[in-house]
C-alpha atoms as an extended CHARMM CRD file, in Angstrom:
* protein
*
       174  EXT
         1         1  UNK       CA            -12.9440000000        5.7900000000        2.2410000000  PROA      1               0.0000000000
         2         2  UNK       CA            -12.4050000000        8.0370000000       -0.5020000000  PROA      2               0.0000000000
         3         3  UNK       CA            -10.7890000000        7.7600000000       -3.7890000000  PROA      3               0.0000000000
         4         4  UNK       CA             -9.4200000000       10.1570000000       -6.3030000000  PROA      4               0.0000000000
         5         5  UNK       CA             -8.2180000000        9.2850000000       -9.8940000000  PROA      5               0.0000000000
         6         6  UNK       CA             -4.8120000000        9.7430000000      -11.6540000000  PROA      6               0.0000000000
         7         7  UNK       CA             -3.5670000000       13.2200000000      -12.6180000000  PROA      7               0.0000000000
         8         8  UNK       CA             -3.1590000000       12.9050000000      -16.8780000000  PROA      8               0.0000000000
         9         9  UNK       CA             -0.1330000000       14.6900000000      -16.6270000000  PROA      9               0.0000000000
        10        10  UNK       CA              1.8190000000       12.1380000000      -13.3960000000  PROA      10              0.0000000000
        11        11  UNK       CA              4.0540000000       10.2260000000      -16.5720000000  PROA      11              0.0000000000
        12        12  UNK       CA              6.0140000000       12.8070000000      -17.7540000000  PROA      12              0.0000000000
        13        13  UNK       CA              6.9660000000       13.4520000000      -14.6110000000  PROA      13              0.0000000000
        14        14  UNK       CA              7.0920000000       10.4200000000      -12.5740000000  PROA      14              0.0000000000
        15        15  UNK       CA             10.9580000000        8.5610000000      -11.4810000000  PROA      15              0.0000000000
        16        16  UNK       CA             12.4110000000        7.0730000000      -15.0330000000  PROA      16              0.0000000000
        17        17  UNK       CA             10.8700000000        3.8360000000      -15.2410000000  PROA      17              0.0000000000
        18        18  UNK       CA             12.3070000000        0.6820000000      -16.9410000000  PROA      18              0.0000000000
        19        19  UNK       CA              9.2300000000        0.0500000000      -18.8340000000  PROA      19              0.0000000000
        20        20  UNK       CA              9.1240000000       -3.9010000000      -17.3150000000  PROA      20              0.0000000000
        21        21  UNK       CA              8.2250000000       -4.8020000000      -14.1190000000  PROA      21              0.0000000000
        22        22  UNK       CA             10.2590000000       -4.0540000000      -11.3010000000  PROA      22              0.0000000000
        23        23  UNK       CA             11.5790000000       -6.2860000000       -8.1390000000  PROA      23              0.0000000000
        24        24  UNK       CA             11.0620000000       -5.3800000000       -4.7380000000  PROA      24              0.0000000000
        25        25  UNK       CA             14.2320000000       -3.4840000000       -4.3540000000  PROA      25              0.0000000000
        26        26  UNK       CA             13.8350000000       -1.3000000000       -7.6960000000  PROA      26              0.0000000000
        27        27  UNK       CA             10.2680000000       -0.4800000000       -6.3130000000  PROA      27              0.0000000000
        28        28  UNK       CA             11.8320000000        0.9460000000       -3.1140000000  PROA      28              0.0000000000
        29        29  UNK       CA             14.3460000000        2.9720000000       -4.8510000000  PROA      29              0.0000000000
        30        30  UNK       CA             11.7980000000        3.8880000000       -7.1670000000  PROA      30              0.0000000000
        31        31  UNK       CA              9.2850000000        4.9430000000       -4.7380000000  PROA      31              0.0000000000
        32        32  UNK       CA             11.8240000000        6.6330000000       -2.4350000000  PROA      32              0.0000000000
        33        33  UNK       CA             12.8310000000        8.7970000000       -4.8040000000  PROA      33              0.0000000000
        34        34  UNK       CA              8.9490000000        9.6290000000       -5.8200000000  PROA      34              0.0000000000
        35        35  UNK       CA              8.9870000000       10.1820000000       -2.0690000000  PROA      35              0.0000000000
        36        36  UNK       CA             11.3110000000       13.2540000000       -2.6860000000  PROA      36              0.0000000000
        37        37  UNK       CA              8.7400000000       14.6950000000       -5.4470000000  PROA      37              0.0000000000
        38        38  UNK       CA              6.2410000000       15.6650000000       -3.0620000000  PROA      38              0.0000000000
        39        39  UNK       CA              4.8810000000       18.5000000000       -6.1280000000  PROA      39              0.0000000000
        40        40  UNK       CA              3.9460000000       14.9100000000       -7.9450000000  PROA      40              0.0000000000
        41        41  UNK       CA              1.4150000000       13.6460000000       -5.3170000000  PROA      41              0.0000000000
        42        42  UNK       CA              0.8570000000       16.2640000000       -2.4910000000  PROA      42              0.0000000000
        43        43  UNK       CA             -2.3970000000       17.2390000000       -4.8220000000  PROA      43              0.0000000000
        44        44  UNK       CA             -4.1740000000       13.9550000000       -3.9560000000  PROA      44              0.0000000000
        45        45  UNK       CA             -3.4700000000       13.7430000000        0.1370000000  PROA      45              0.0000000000
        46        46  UNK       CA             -6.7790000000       14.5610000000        2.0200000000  PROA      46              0.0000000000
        47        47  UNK       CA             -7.0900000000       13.4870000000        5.4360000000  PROA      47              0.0000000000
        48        48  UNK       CA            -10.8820000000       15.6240000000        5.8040000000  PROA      48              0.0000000000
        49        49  UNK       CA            -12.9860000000       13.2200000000        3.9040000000  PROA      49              0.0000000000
        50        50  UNK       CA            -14.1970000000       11.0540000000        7.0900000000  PROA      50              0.0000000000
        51        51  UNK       CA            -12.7280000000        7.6700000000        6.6490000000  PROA      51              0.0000000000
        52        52  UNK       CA             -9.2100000000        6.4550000000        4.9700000000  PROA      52              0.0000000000
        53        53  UNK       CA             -8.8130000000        8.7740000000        1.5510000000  PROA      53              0.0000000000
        54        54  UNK       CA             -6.4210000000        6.8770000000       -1.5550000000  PROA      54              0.0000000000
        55        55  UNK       CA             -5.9580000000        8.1180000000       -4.4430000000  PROA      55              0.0000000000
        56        56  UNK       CA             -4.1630000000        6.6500000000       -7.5320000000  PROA      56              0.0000000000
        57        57  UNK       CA             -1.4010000000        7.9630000000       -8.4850000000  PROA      57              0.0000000000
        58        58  UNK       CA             -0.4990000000        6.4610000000      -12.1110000000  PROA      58              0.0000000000
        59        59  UNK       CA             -1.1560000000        2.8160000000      -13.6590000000  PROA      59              0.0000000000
        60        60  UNK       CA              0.5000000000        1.5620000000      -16.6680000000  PROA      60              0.0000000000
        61        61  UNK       CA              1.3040000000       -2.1240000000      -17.7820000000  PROA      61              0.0000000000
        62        62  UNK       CA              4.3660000000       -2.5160000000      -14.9800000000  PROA      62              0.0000000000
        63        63  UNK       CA              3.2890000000       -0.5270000000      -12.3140000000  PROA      63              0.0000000000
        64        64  UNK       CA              0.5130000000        1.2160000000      -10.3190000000  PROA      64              0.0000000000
        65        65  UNK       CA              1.5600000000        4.0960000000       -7.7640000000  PROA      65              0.0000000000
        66        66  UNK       CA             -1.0770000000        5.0930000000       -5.1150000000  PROA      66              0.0000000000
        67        67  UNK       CA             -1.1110000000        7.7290000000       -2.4930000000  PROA      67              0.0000000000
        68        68  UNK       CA             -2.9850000000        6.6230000000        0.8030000000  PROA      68              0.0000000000
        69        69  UNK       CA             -3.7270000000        9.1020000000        3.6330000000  PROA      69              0.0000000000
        70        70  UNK       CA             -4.1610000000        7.6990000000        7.2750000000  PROA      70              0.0000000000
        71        71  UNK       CA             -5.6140000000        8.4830000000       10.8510000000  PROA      71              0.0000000000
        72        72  UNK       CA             -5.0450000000        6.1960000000       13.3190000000  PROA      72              0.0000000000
        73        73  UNK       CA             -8.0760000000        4.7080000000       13.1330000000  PROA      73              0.0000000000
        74        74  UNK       CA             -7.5250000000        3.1120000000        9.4280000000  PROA      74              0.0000000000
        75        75  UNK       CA             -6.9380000000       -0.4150000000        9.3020000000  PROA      75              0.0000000000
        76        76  UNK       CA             -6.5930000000       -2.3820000000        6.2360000000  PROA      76              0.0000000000
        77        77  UNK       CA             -7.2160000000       -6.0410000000        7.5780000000  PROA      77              0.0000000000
        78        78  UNK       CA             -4.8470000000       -8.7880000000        6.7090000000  PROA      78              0.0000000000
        79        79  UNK       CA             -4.3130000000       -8.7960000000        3.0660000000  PROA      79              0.0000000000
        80        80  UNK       CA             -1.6610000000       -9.9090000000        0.2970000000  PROA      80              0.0000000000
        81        81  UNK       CA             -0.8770000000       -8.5130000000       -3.3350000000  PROA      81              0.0000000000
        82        82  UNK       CA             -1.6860000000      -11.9470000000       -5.1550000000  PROA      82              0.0000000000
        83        83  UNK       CA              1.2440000000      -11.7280000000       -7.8410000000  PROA      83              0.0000000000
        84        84  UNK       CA              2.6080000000       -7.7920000000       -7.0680000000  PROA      84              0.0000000000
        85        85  UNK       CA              5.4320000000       -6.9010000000       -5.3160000000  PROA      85              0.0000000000
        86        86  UNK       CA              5.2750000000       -3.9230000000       -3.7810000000  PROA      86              0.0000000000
        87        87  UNK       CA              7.0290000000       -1.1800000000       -2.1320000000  PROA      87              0.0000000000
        88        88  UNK       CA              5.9440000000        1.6840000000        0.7370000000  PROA      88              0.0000000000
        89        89  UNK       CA              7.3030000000        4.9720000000        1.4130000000  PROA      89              0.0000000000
        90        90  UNK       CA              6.3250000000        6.8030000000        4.6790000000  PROA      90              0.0000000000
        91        91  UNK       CA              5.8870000000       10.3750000000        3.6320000000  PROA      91              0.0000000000
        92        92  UNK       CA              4.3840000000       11.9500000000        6.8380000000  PROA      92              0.0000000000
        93        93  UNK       CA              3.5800000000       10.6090000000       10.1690000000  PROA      93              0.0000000000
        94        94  UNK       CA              3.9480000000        6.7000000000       10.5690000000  PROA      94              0.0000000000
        95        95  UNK       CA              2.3570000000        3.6990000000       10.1250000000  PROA      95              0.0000000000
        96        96  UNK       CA              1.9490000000        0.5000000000       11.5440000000  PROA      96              0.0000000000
        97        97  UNK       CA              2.9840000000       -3.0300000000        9.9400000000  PROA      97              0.0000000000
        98        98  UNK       CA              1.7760000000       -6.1850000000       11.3380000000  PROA      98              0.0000000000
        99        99  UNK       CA              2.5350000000       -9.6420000000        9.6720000000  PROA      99              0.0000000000
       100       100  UNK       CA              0.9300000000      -12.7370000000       10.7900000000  PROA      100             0.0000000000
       101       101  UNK       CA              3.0330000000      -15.8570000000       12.4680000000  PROA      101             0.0000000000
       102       102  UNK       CA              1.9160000000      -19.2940000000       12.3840000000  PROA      102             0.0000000000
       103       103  UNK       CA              0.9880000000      -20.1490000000       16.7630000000  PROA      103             0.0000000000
       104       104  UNK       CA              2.5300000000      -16.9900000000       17.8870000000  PROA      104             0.0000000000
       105       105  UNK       CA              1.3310000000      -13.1640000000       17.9460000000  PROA      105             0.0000000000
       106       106  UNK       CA              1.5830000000      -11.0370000000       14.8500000000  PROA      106             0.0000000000
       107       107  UNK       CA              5.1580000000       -9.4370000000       14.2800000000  PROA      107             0.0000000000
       108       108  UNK       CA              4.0440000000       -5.4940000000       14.2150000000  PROA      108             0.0000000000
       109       109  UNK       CA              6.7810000000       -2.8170000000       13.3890000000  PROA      109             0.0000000000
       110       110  UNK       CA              6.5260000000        1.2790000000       13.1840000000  PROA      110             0.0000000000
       111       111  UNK       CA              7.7030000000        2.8290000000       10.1050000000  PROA      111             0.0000000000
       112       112  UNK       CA              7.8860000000        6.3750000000       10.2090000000  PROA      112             0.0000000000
       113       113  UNK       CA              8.4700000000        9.0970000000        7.7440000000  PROA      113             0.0000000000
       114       114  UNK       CA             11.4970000000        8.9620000000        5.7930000000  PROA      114             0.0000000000
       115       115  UNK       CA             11.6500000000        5.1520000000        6.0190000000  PROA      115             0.0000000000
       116       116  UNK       CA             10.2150000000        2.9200000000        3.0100000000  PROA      116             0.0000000000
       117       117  UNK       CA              9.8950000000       -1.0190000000        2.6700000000  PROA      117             0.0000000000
       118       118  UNK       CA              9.3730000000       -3.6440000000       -0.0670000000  PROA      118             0.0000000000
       119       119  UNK       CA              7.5220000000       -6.7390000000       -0.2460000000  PROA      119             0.0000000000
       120       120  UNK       CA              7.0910000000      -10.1300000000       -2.8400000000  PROA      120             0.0000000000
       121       121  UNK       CA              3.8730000000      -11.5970000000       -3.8060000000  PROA      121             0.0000000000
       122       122  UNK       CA              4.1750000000      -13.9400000000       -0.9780000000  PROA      122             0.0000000000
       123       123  UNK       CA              3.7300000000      -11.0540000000        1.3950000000  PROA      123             0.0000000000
       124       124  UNK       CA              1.2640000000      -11.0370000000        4.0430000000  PROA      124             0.0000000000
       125       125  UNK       CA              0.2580000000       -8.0870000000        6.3680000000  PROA      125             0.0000000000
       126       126  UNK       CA             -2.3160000000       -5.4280000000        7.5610000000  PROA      126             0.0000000000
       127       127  UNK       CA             -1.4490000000       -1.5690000000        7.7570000000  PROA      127             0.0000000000
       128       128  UNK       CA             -2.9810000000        0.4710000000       10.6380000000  PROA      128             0.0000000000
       129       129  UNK       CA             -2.6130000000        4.3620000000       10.3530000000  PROA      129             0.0000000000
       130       130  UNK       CA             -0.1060000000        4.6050000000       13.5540000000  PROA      130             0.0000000000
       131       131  UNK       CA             -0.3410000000        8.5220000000       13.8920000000  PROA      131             0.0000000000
       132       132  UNK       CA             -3.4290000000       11.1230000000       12.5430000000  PROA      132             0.0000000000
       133       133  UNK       CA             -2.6580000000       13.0640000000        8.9870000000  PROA      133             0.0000000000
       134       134  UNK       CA              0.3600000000       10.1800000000        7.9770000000  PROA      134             0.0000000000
       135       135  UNK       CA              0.8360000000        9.5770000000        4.1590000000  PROA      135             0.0000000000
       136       136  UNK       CA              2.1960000000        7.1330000000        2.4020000000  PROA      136             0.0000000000
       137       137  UNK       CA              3.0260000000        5.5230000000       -1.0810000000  PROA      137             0.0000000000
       138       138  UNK       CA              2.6710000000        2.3700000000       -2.0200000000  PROA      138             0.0000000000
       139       139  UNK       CA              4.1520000000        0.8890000000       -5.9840000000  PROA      139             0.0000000000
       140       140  UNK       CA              2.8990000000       -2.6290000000       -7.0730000000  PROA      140             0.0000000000
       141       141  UNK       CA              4.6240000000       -4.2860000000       -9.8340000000  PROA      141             0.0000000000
       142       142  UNK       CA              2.7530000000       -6.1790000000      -11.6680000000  PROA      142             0.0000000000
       143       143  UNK       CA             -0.0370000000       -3.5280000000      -11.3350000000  PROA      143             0.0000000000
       144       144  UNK       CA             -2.5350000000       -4.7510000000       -8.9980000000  PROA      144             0.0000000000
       145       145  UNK       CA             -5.4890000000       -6.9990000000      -10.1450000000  PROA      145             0.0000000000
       146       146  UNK       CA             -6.5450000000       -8.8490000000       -7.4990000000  PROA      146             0.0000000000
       147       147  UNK       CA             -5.4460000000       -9.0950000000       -3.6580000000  PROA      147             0.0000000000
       148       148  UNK       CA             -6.7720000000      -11.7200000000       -0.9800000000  PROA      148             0.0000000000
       149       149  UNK       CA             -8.1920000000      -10.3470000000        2.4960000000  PROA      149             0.0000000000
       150       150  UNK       CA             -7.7990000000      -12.5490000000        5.0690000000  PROA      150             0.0000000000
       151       151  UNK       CA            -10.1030000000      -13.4200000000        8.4570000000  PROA      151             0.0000000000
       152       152  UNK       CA             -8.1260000000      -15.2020000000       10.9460000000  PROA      152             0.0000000000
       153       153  UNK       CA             -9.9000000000      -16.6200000000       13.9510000000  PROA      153             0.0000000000
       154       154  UNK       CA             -8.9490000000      -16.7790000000       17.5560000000  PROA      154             0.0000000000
       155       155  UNK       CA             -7.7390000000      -20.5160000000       16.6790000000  PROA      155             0.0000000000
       156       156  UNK       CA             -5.4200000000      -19.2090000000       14.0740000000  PROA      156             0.0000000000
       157       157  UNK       CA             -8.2280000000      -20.5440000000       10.8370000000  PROA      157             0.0000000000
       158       158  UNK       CA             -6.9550000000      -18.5450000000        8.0980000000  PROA      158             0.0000000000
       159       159  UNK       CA             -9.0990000000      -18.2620000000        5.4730000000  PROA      159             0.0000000000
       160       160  UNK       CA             -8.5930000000      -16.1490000000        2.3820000000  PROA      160             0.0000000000
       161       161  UNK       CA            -11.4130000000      -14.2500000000       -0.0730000000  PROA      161             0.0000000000
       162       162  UNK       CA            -10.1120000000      -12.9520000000       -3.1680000000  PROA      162             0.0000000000
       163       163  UNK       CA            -11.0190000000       -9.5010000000       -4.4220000000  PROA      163             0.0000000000
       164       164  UNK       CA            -10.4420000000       -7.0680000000       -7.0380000000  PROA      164             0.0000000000
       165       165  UNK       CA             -7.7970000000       -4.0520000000       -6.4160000000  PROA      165             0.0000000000
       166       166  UNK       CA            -10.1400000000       -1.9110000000       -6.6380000000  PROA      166             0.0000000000
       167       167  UNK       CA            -12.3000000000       -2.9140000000       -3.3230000000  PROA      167             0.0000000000
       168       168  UNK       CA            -11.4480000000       -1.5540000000       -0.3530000000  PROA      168             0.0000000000
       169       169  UNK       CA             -9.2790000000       -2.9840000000        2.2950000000  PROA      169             0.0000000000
       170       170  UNK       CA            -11.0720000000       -3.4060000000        5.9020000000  PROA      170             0.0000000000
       171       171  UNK       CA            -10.5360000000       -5.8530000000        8.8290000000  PROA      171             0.0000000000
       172       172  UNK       CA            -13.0170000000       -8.7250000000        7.8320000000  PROA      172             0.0000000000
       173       173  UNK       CA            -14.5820000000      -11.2960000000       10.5320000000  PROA      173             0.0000000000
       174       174  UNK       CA            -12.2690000000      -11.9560000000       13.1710000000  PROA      174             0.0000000000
């Protein structure tokens, strides 16, 4: 994993923002249409760095914007947002969405490029890179802070571990 930090100049030119923070469905419009700006975030995608390379895009009070490059083996583990929302824009490639169910197998879906998705703070999932060199942003609102990772055992245990945004995601003892 890699990580790059915000260009100074991303405001200015970022998607009008409403300067509170946004619901799931402003944070897909919003992050569709900073899907269409590819000049505003093409500068941070790397996919030579050896493991899963995010960088951040912009943070302010409302909202933090991140750019995350993936190769199909990238796997964030199961995780939530603790109190974000948040919103995903497949930019290149496609990647895989997998959402836990109480006694059954996970629900998994394929978004591909062009297609975007938003979530509450009650949202729980992992992200898998689905095909080598995808991209894709992801918009929290409330910025991030924390997130929970989550181990889930063959019995369906679910326990969670809190951690700060800043940690990296990663499958953790299954």
């Amino acid at each position: 994993m890699t990580e790059t930090t915000p260009a100074a100049s991303a405001a200015a030119d970022l998607p009008p923002l409403p300067g509170r923070v946004l619901t799931p469905a402003e944070l897909k419009r919003w992050v569709r249409r900073l899907a269409d700006r590819p000049e505003l975030w093409e500068h941070l995608v790397r996919h030579d760095t050896g493991g899963r390379h995010f960088g951040s895009l912009y943070r302010d009070g409302d909202i933090d914007v991140w750019v995350l490059c993936w190769n199909t083996v990238d796997d964030t583990g199961w995780h939530d947002h603790d109190t974000s929302s948040g919103a995903v824009a497949v930019t290149r490639g496609a990647v895989h969405e997998s959402r836990p169910r109480l006694g059954g197998t996970p629900r998994t879906r394929t978004v591909t490029a062009g297609r975007a998705f938003a979530f509450g703070p009650d949202h729980i999932h992992r992200m898998t890179g689905a095909v080598d060199g995808s991209v894709s942003l992801h918009a929290y609102s409330p910025p991030l802070w924390r997130m929970g990772q989550y181990s889930i055992s063959r019995s369906g245990l679910m326990r969670r571990l809190p951690v700060s945004y800043a940690d990296e995601l990663r499958p953790i003892g299954e």
